[in-house]
């Protein structure tokens, strides 16, 4: 890994990336404060600046800080009280297939009730339990986004879920999104090939894009099309309708099985049967004939391996390198990233066999990166998480429900995007007049008090006293100097700390990262 | 209401001072509101095919009784069709005044039977073949063709149908709360954005919000703190509290009456797979609430109702045969509603077929005989006098069909 990253940066010449200027020395820097480049870089690398992030960057050089984020230490732990909150979530007490089985049984029991009222009540209870499972997954995701030291990994985890999007309200996906999220998260900075395979062989994706219905002679193209259009090659990636049909044939037989039964198979097919978590490959449903995908002939008789090999070929395709680099750059750099930057990333992607950390390193190292800082409009997730991170600066919240409410009001609730394209990543999608107005209302809610963030769930829960302290060390040491004249004037006009908070969170500077 | 109209006519000055845009809604300008019933409502329970014995065979538990045969029987509209009794007080009077028409066998040729696939494809209004452009909804294209800056979505987010070249504001009115950002804070915030690219969006957001609060509160002179008095007064005049969709519809009407000409709102809760009821029950209650809201919209529009058209659509219909849970599953053809002061209503319009075993689509659903792009294209052409070229910009590749709605 080390050797690789060295190689990638060597080509950049002697000057190095602009954001390294001023901290050429790898030695720790003195002083508590950071400068505006530190701040801007942190706002890009993390979900939003806080004291811990600033201190981290002060301890290391900028390059080492970014390196540490690109290659997070697996041993890194969340703060103990946050980990305790996550450990207490019922979602995590059982493996996903077991949860699915249990919920399926509950659903069947409810459906079997003869009395309409009893049936409706049972179905409602089932729905609530399903909602709780998705809610727990989102709590886990938000707590990690707020408090994990591995901030870049958490940002990329969100990115990959969104890239390989599934919608929680399809069928029983609410019981699966937590596990799906974990599978993507653990690979977020790894090889793209592993992400594609993890997604494509996960029950959540198989169900979401109807691959359960895709069988030999009963082809359902839905999944195959999205794999090429959205997940790998991109819409202009150079595939034809015929390729979609052929890939659909490759994907036949990839389905879901959470029962304790295996299908009856002819002896010749039994060896080809694969079971992996809730996912099943059923050779009896697979089209075993010869296929031709993107000019490559797949010989007859393939099975699970044929699927994995085909997904691997797609992950390594030059169109995929461009498509993924472009999308990463839209998320991490600019709505319309400079083509030269995407080209650099694309080369790094290809040279590293789709290594995401090295692709991102090429992005951070590119001369186009520094000029982009503080110019990327925050989508609602970045807005809400950065506001809460700054407001409580490391003090763990006790309830994520208010955050989920804000995210849903802003239209970017976790797992709530219905369509496989995922939430849009560009400013135009989030800055309509009504959306800005809602943002200001939420700025007021976050700035005005603890807003329920410190009231644990449960009827007997007591609101723990807390106040959003936005005029904090981070503000005075780093943020204040980045504010424009108009914003300072408005802050000076505030008549209470609550109003000052709301104005800071409503300021144009806070809308960008 | 009367007092307000008097005020507007007699003394434009205080109004002009509070909102220069207020007078923009000239009399005679068509006002079109699209109401999207998300979840696919059971159209056969709205417009009941009482002339069809097949209907009663297929729905032993959820059919709505033949007119006159029970307390909650259907209300006859003509020999073939009758109305759900839940709409007797709200929609029947409009039908009798010939301001409400129904179009059965309406919908899209999309047969995915997926809620979101089909909602998306209808909202985009693009040909079903070819690549979808998610940044181009048909209501936005219509707004563009009309050169309109007065379109608005009454939703939390900008719906797909309003995405596109024209910047359309959105403002949810379902749960109207007094904004917590007050006028002084709004000014401070707008000040911070002065000169920035977002300045326009921010200013427009506050302007739309303030305008909405003024219109809805029915007291243009009062500041926002004066608040809800107007709405409360309006509600009590109607004897019952405006709640749910009715309250929302009244707010929408006040904005459509004064300021906006092209609107969109969605109403959910129609996916009745289980225990949907018949002349009473879950679905009847939902229809009653919807009907009340639409009647309230007509009422609140006042004289502007004569320029108003409301189109109620849904992504698809439901299975003609009831399922094993006294509900219905995802189907195909739906029934659209078209109401308004200038609608040539009191009729059941469009291409029709006898409701019989042989006429079902794929042996299970109403067929689609009135494709929505052609039908809406025909309606828009009449309402706005659009040229064929303009219509092609809204609904590319669709031949408009005028079925005599207006």
PDB file of C-alpha atoms in Angstrom, chain B residues 30-259:
ATOM      1  CA  UNK B  30     -56.531  29.494 -16.317  1.00  0.00           C
ATOM      2  CA  UNK B  31     -55.596  27.959 -12.999  1.00  0.00           C
ATOM      3  CA  UNK B  32     -54.655  24.332 -13.221  1.00  0.00           C
ATOM      4  CA  UNK B  33     -54.062  22.143 -10.186  1.00  0.00           C
ATOM      5  CA  UNK B  34     -52.829  18.587 -10.605  1.00  0.00           C
ATOM      6  CA  UNK B  35     -53.712  16.306  -7.702  1.00  0.00           C
ATOM      7  CA  UNK B  36     -51.725  13.089  -7.664  1.00  0.00           C
ATOM      8  CA  UNK B  37     -53.185  10.221  -5.610  1.00  0.00           C
ATOM      9  CA  UNK B  38     -50.009   8.316  -4.738  1.00  0.00           C
ATOM     10  CA  UNK B  39     -50.487   4.628  -4.053  1.00  0.00           C
ATOM     11  CA  UNK B  40     -52.986   3.825  -6.831  1.00  0.00           C
ATOM     12  CA  UNK B  41     -56.536   4.332  -5.610  1.00  0.00           C
ATOM     13  CA  UNK B  42     -59.201   1.754  -6.386  1.00  0.00           C
ATOM     14  CA  UNK B  43     -61.037   3.536  -9.190  1.00  0.00           C
ATOM     15  CA  UNK B  44     -63.825   0.948  -9.365  1.00  0.00           C
ATOM     16  CA  UNK B  45     -64.818   2.002  -5.849  1.00  0.00           C
ATOM     17  CA  UNK B  46     -65.075   5.635  -6.905  1.00  0.00           C
ATOM     18  CA  UNK B  47     -66.903   5.347 -10.197  1.00  0.00           C
ATOM     19  CA  UNK B  48     -68.847   2.184  -9.595  1.00  0.00           C
ATOM     20  CA  UNK B  49     -69.810   0.127 -12.681  1.00  0.00           C
ATOM     21  CA  UNK B  50     -73.261  -0.633 -11.297  1.00  0.00           C
ATOM     22  CA  UNK B  51     -74.482  -1.675 -14.737  1.00  0.00           C
ATOM     23  CA  UNK B  52     -72.102  -4.639 -14.683  1.00  0.00           C
ATOM     24  CA  UNK B  53     -73.124  -7.888 -12.995  1.00  0.00           C
ATOM     25  CA  UNK B  54     -69.515  -8.980 -13.542  1.00  0.00           C
ATOM     26  CA  UNK B  55     -68.448  -6.324 -11.047  1.00  0.00           C
ATOM     27  CA  UNK B  56     -70.677  -7.837  -8.369  1.00  0.00           C
ATOM     28  CA  UNK B  57     -69.466 -11.343  -9.206  1.00  0.00           C
ATOM     29  CA  UNK B  58     -65.817 -10.337  -8.919  1.00  0.00           C
ATOM     30  CA  UNK B  59     -66.187  -8.419  -5.684  1.00  0.00           C
ATOM     31  CA  UNK B  60     -68.424 -10.392  -3.346  1.00  0.00           C
ATOM     32  CA  UNK B  61     -67.163  -8.546  -0.252  1.00  0.00           C
ATOM     33  CA  UNK B  62     -66.142  -5.084  -1.374  1.00  0.00           C
ATOM     34  CA  UNK B  63     -68.597  -4.159  -4.134  1.00  0.00           C
ATOM     35  CA  UNK B  64     -70.617  -1.021  -3.474  1.00  0.00           C
ATOM     36  CA  UNK B  65     -74.317  -1.849  -3.432  1.00  0.00           C
ATOM     37  CA  UNK B  66     -76.540  -1.024  -6.399  1.00  0.00           C
ATOM     38  CA  UNK B  67     -78.302   2.325  -6.080  1.00  0.00           C
ATOM     39  CA  UNK B  68     -81.256   2.186  -3.762  1.00  0.00           C
ATOM     40  CA  UNK B  69     -80.472  -1.283  -2.455  1.00  0.00           C
ATOM     41  CA  UNK B  70     -78.838  -0.309   0.835  1.00  0.00           C
ATOM     42  CA  UNK B  71     -78.144   2.609   3.130  1.00  0.00           C
ATOM     43  CA  UNK B  72     -74.596   2.916   1.827  1.00  0.00           C
ATOM     44  CA  UNK B  73     -75.467   2.179  -1.779  1.00  0.00           C
ATOM     45  CA  UNK B  74     -73.845   3.895  -4.753  1.00  0.00           C
ATOM     46  CA  UNK B  75     -75.298   7.170  -6.069  1.00  0.00           C
ATOM     47  CA  UNK B  76     -76.412   6.780  -9.701  1.00  0.00           C
ATOM     48  CA  UNK B  77     -74.786   9.049 -12.291  1.00  0.00           C
ATOM     49  CA  UNK B  78     -76.119   7.325 -15.412  1.00  0.00           C
ATOM     50  CA  UNK B  79     -77.265   3.872 -16.442  1.00  0.00           C
ATOM     51  CA  UNK B  80     -73.776   2.381 -16.213  1.00  0.00           C
ATOM     52  CA  UNK B  81     -71.986   4.311 -13.525  1.00  0.00           C
ATOM     53  CA  UNK B  82     -72.581   5.435  -9.974  1.00  0.00           C
ATOM     54  CA  UNK B  83     -70.612   7.368  -7.405  1.00  0.00           C
ATOM     55  CA  UNK B  84     -69.193   6.182  -4.097  1.00  0.00           C
ATOM     56  CA  UNK B  85     -71.699   7.321  -1.440  1.00  0.00           C
ATOM     57  CA  UNK B  86     -68.887   8.900   0.573  1.00  0.00           C
ATOM     58  CA  UNK B  87     -68.894  11.700  -2.012  1.00  0.00           C
ATOM     59  CA  UNK B  88     -72.611  12.492  -1.858  1.00  0.00           C
ATOM     60  CA  UNK B  89     -72.150  15.828  -0.087  1.00  0.00           C
ATOM     61  CA  UNK B  90     -68.948  16.943  -1.751  1.00  0.00           C
ATOM     62  CA  UNK B  91     -68.645  15.754  -5.345  1.00  0.00           C
ATOM     63  CA  UNK B  92     -72.246  14.919  -6.281  1.00  0.00           C
ATOM     64  CA  UNK B  93     -73.314  18.589  -6.155  1.00  0.00           C
ATOM     65  CA  UNK B  94     -70.424  19.494  -8.462  1.00  0.00           C
ATOM     66  CA  UNK B  95     -71.370  16.695 -10.838  1.00  0.00           C
ATOM     67  CA  UNK B  96     -74.965  17.917 -10.837  1.00  0.00           C
ATOM     68  CA  UNK B  97     -73.793  21.473 -11.515  1.00  0.00           C
ATOM     69  CA  UNK B  98     -71.940  19.942 -14.485  1.00  0.00           C
ATOM     70  CA  UNK B  99     -68.566  21.022 -13.128  1.00  0.00           C
ATOM     71  CA  UNK B 100     -67.181  17.543 -12.607  1.00  0.00           C
ATOM     72  CA  UNK B 101     -66.443  14.875 -15.190  1.00  0.00           C
ATOM     73  CA  UNK B 102     -64.950  11.431 -14.801  1.00  0.00           C
ATOM     74  CA  UNK B 103     -62.711   9.715 -17.333  1.00  0.00           C
ATOM     75  CA  UNK B 104     -62.650   5.961 -16.794  1.00  0.00           C
ATOM     76  CA  UNK B 105     -60.093   3.659 -18.418  1.00  0.00           C
ATOM     77  CA  UNK B 106     -57.501   6.392 -18.058  1.00  0.00           C
ATOM     78  CA  UNK B 107     -53.813   5.960 -17.327  1.00  0.00           C
ATOM     79  CA  UNK B 108     -50.460   5.146 -18.817  1.00  0.00           C
ATOM     80  CA  UNK B 109     -49.230   2.350 -21.051  1.00  0.00           C
ATOM     81  CA  UNK B 110     -46.501   1.632 -18.505  1.00  0.00           C
ATOM     82  CA  UNK B 111     -47.321  -1.852 -17.209  1.00  0.00           C
ATOM     83  CA  UNK B 112     -44.587  -2.275 -14.595  1.00  0.00           C
ATOM     84  CA  UNK B 113     -47.308  -2.099 -11.895  1.00  0.00           C
ATOM     85  CA  UNK B 114     -44.622  -0.616  -9.665  1.00  0.00           C
ATOM     86  CA  UNK B 115     -45.778   2.435  -7.730  1.00  0.00           C
ATOM     87  CA  UNK B 116     -42.585   4.402  -8.106  1.00  0.00           C
ATOM     88  CA  UNK B 117     -41.754   3.329 -11.648  1.00  0.00           C
ATOM     89  CA  UNK B 118     -45.170   4.393 -12.812  1.00  0.00           C
ATOM     90  CA  UNK B 119     -45.417   7.558 -10.720  1.00  0.00           C
ATOM     91  CA  UNK B 120     -42.070   8.610 -12.133  1.00  0.00           C
ATOM     92  CA  UNK B 121     -42.990   7.856 -15.702  1.00  0.00           C
ATOM     93  CA  UNK B 122     -46.274   9.751 -15.408  1.00  0.00           C
ATOM     94  CA  UNK B 123     -44.662  12.734 -13.713  1.00  0.00           C
ATOM     95  CA  UNK B 124     -41.959  12.901 -16.350  1.00  0.00           C
ATOM     96  CA  UNK B 125     -44.521  12.506 -19.121  1.00  0.00           C
ATOM     97  CA  UNK B 126     -41.895  11.358 -21.597  1.00  0.00           C
ATOM     98  CA  UNK B 127     -42.310   8.639 -24.215  1.00  0.00           C
ATOM     99  CA  UNK B 128     -41.974   5.215 -22.590  1.00  0.00           C
ATOM    100  CA  UNK B 129     -39.326   4.105 -25.030  1.00  0.00           C
ATOM    101  CA  UNK B 130     -35.880   5.582 -24.693  1.00  0.00           C
ATOM    102  CA  UNK B 131     -33.818   7.037 -21.915  1.00  0.00           C
ATOM    103  CA  UNK B 132     -35.611   8.842 -19.119  1.00  0.00           C
ATOM    104  CA  UNK B 133     -34.521  12.354 -18.336  1.00  0.00           C
ATOM    105  CA  UNK B 134     -35.131  12.811 -14.622  1.00  0.00           C
ATOM    106  CA  UNK B 135     -34.544  16.544 -14.952  1.00  0.00           C
ATOM    107  CA  UNK B 136     -37.560  17.192 -17.145  1.00  0.00           C
ATOM    108  CA  UNK B 137     -41.088  16.754 -15.799  1.00  0.00           C
ATOM    109  CA  UNK B 138     -44.131  17.548 -17.903  1.00  0.00           C
ATOM    110  CA  UNK B 139     -45.489  20.225 -15.547  1.00  0.00           C
ATOM    111  CA  UNK B 140     -42.169  22.044 -15.786  1.00  0.00           C
ATOM    112  CA  UNK B 141     -42.254  21.801 -19.566  1.00  0.00           C
ATOM    113  CA  UNK B 142     -45.805  23.134 -19.487  1.00  0.00           C
ATOM    114  CA  UNK B 143     -44.709  26.023 -17.273  1.00  0.00           C
ATOM    115  CA  UNK B 144     -41.942  26.758 -19.736  1.00  0.00           C
ATOM    116  CA  UNK B 145     -44.242  26.732 -22.732  1.00  0.00           C
ATOM    117  CA  UNK B 146     -46.602  29.066 -20.904  1.00  0.00           C
ATOM    118  CA  UNK B 147     -43.737  31.409 -20.153  1.00  0.00           C
ATOM    119  CA  UNK B 148     -44.959  31.136 -16.585  1.00  0.00           C
ATOM    120  CA  UNK B 149     -43.198  32.193 -13.489  1.00  0.00           C
ATOM    121  CA  UNK B 150     -46.263  31.411 -11.416  1.00  0.00           C
ATOM    122  CA  UNK B 151     -46.036  27.662 -10.994  1.00  0.00           C
ATOM    123  CA  UNK B 152     -45.703  26.121  -7.563  1.00  0.00           C
ATOM    124  CA  UNK B 153     -45.599  22.715  -5.917  1.00  0.00           C
ATOM    125  CA  UNK B 154     -47.458  22.420  -2.625  1.00  0.00           C
ATOM    126  CA  UNK B 155     -45.054  19.729  -1.446  1.00  0.00           C
ATOM    127  CA  UNK B 156     -41.962  19.376   0.763  1.00  0.00           C
ATOM    128  CA  UNK B 157     -39.713  18.720  -2.171  1.00  0.00           C
ATOM    129  CA  UNK B 158     -39.948  19.704  -5.741  1.00  0.00           C
ATOM    130  CA  UNK B 159     -41.785  16.758  -7.351  1.00  0.00           C
ATOM    131  CA  UNK B 160     -40.313  15.145 -10.427  1.00  0.00           C
ATOM    132  CA  UNK B 161     -43.019  16.645 -12.607  1.00  0.00           C
ATOM    133  CA  UNK B 162     -41.869  20.178 -11.774  1.00  0.00           C
ATOM    134  CA  UNK B 163     -38.169  19.508 -12.254  1.00  0.00           C
ATOM    135  CA  UNK B 164     -36.596  21.140 -15.246  1.00  0.00           C
ATOM    136  CA  UNK B 165     -35.623  24.364 -16.908  1.00  0.00           C
ATOM    137  CA  UNK B 166     -38.042  26.655 -15.066  1.00  0.00           C
ATOM    138  CA  UNK B 167     -37.244  27.389 -11.433  1.00  0.00           C
ATOM    139  CA  UNK B 168     -40.403  26.401  -9.602  1.00  0.00           C
ATOM    140  CA  UNK B 169     -40.825  27.138  -5.908  1.00  0.00           C
ATOM    141  CA  UNK B 170     -42.202  24.596  -3.506  1.00  0.00           C
ATOM    142  CA  UNK B 171     -44.073  25.154  -0.277  1.00  0.00           C
ATOM    143  CA  UNK B 172     -45.763  22.411   1.714  1.00  0.00           C
ATOM    144  CA  UNK B 173     -49.098  23.448   3.140  1.00  0.00           C
ATOM    145  CA  UNK B 174     -50.215  20.148   4.663  1.00  0.00           C
ATOM    146  CA  UNK B 175     -49.090  21.030   8.159  1.00  0.00           C
ATOM    147  CA  UNK B 176     -48.960  24.736   8.205  1.00  0.00           C
ATOM    148  CA  UNK B 177     -46.898  25.971  11.081  1.00  0.00           C
ATOM    149  CA  UNK B 178     -45.963  29.530  11.684  1.00  0.00           C
ATOM    150  CA  UNK B 179     -42.399  29.808  10.426  1.00  0.00           C
ATOM    151  CA  UNK B 180     -39.952  29.939  13.302  1.00  0.00           C
ATOM    152  CA  UNK B 181     -37.674  32.260  11.364  1.00  0.00           C
ATOM    153  CA  UNK B 182     -39.321  35.610  11.953  1.00  0.00           C
ATOM    154  CA  UNK B 183     -39.369  38.629   9.668  1.00  0.00           C
ATOM    155  CA  UNK B 184     -36.312  40.282  11.205  1.00  0.00           C
ATOM    156  CA  UNK B 185     -34.315  37.068  11.066  1.00  0.00           C
ATOM    157  CA  UNK B 186     -35.427  36.519   7.498  1.00  0.00           C
ATOM    158  CA  UNK B 187     -34.068  39.928   6.671  1.00  0.00           C
ATOM    159  CA  UNK B 188     -30.769  39.173   8.403  1.00  0.00           C
ATOM    160  CA  UNK B 189     -30.505  35.893   6.523  1.00  0.00           C
ATOM    161  CA  UNK B 190     -31.362  37.431   3.163  1.00  0.00           C
ATOM    162  CA  UNK B 191     -28.727  40.072   3.925  1.00  0.00           C
ATOM    163  CA  UNK B 192     -26.054  37.418   4.313  1.00  0.00           C
ATOM    164  CA  UNK B 193     -26.879  36.076   0.846  1.00  0.00           C
ATOM    165  CA  UNK B 194     -26.889  39.417  -0.918  1.00  0.00           C
ATOM    166  CA  UNK B 195     -24.676  39.191  -3.952  1.00  0.00           C
ATOM    167  CA  UNK B 196     -24.310  35.416  -3.743  1.00  0.00           C
ATOM    168  CA  UNK B 197     -25.663  33.071  -6.429  1.00  0.00           C
ATOM    169  CA  UNK B 198     -28.229  31.767  -3.943  1.00  0.00           C
ATOM    170  CA  UNK B 199     -29.606  35.236  -3.215  1.00  0.00           C
ATOM    171  CA  UNK B 200     -32.523  34.788  -5.630  1.00  0.00           C
ATOM    172  CA  UNK B 201     -33.595  31.438  -4.272  1.00  0.00           C
ATOM    173  CA  UNK B 202     -33.351  32.662  -0.672  1.00  0.00           C
ATOM    174  CA  UNK B 203     -35.318  35.835  -1.362  1.00  0.00           C
ATOM    175  CA  UNK B 204     -37.949  33.948  -3.317  1.00  0.00           C
ATOM    176  CA  UNK B 205     -38.265  31.417  -0.516  1.00  0.00           C
ATOM    177  CA  UNK B 206     -39.041  34.084   2.053  1.00  0.00           C
ATOM    178  CA  UNK B 207     -41.324  35.938  -0.347  1.00  0.00           C
ATOM    179  CA  UNK B 208     -43.373  32.838  -1.180  1.00  0.00           C
ATOM    180  CA  UNK B 209     -43.554  31.934   2.468  1.00  0.00           C
ATOM    181  CA  UNK B 210     -44.683  35.390   3.545  1.00  0.00           C
ATOM    182  CA  UNK B 211     -47.142  35.629   0.713  1.00  0.00           C
ATOM    183  CA  UNK B 212     -48.557  32.257   1.639  1.00  0.00           C
ATOM    184  CA  UNK B 213     -48.927  33.242   5.263  1.00  0.00           C
ATOM    185  CA  UNK B 214     -50.658  36.461   4.293  1.00  0.00           C
ATOM    186  CA  UNK B 215     -53.023  34.805   1.842  1.00  0.00           C
ATOM    187  CA  UNK B 216     -53.791  31.919   4.074  1.00  0.00           C
ATOM    188  CA  UNK B 217     -54.368  34.018   7.105  1.00  0.00           C
ATOM    189  CA  UNK B 218     -56.753  36.111   5.118  1.00  0.00           C
ATOM    190  CA  UNK B 219     -55.473  39.358   6.481  1.00  0.00           C
ATOM    191  CA  UNK B 220     -53.038  41.034   4.164  1.00  0.00           C
ATOM    192  CA  UNK B 221     -52.363  43.914   6.523  1.00  0.00           C
ATOM    193  CA  UNK B 222     -51.381  41.846   9.514  1.00  0.00           C
ATOM    194  CA  UNK B 223     -47.861  40.777  10.192  1.00  0.00           C
ATOM    195  CA  UNK B 224     -47.106  37.111  10.533  1.00  0.00           C
ATOM    196  CA  UNK B 225     -47.313  37.174  14.272  1.00  0.00           C
ATOM    197  CA  UNK B 226     -50.983  38.033  13.823  1.00  0.00           C
ATOM    198  CA  UNK B 227     -51.119  34.523  12.649  1.00  0.00           C
ATOM    199  CA  UNK B 228     -53.811  32.014  12.448  1.00  0.00           C
ATOM    200  CA  UNK B 229     -56.813  34.157  13.249  1.00  0.00           C
ATOM    201  CA  UNK B 230     -57.845  34.378   9.632  1.00  0.00           C
ATOM    202  CA  UNK B 231     -57.756  30.689   9.007  1.00  0.00           C
ATOM    203  CA  UNK B 232     -59.556  29.924  12.202  1.00  0.00           C
ATOM    204  CA  UNK B 233     -62.278  32.379  11.310  1.00  0.00           C
ATOM    205  CA  UNK B 234     -62.594  30.872   7.855  1.00  0.00           C
ATOM    206  CA  UNK B 235     -62.815  27.408   9.325  1.00  0.00           C
ATOM    207  CA  UNK B 236     -65.509  28.274  11.793  1.00  0.00           C
ATOM    208  CA  UNK B 237     -67.608  29.788   9.028  1.00  0.00           C
ATOM    209  CA  UNK B 238     -67.700  26.310   7.625  1.00  0.00           C
ATOM    210  CA  UNK B 239     -68.918  24.908  10.902  1.00  0.00           C
ATOM    211  CA  UNK B 240     -66.324  22.176  10.995  1.00  0.00           C
ATOM    212  CA  UNK B 241     -62.626  22.557  11.537  1.00  0.00           C
ATOM    213  CA  UNK B 242     -60.672  22.406   8.348  1.00  0.00           C
ATOM    214  CA  UNK B 243     -58.383  19.480   8.835  1.00  0.00           C
ATOM    215  CA  UNK B 244     -56.365  17.058   6.785  1.00  0.00           C
ATOM    216  CA  UNK B 245     -56.645  17.562   3.086  1.00  0.00           C
ATOM    217  CA  UNK B 246     -59.528  19.983   3.413  1.00  0.00           C
ATOM    218  CA  UNK B 247     -57.412  22.483   5.294  1.00  0.00           C
ATOM    219  CA  UNK B 248     -54.566  22.033   2.864  1.00  0.00           C
ATOM    220  CA  UNK B 249     -56.883  22.450  -0.121  1.00  0.00           C
ATOM    221  CA  UNK B 250     -58.269  25.725   1.225  1.00  0.00           C
ATOM    222  CA  UNK B 251     -54.752  27.091   1.651  1.00  0.00           C
ATOM    223  CA  UNK B 252     -53.854  25.978  -1.836  1.00  0.00           C
ATOM    224  CA  UNK B 253     -56.979  27.647  -3.205  1.00  0.00           C
ATOM    225  CA  UNK B 254     -56.104  30.942  -1.604  1.00  0.00           C
ATOM    226  CA  UNK B 255     -52.691  30.902  -3.249  1.00  0.00           C
ATOM    227  CA  UNK B 256     -54.015  29.704  -6.604  1.00  0.00           C
ATOM    228  CA  UNK B 257     -56.728  32.327  -6.505  1.00  0.00           C
ATOM    229  CA  UNK B 258     -54.385  35.218  -5.903  1.00  0.00           C
ATOM    230  CA  UNK B 259     -50.968  34.407  -7.136  1.00  0.00           C
TER     231      UNK B 259
END
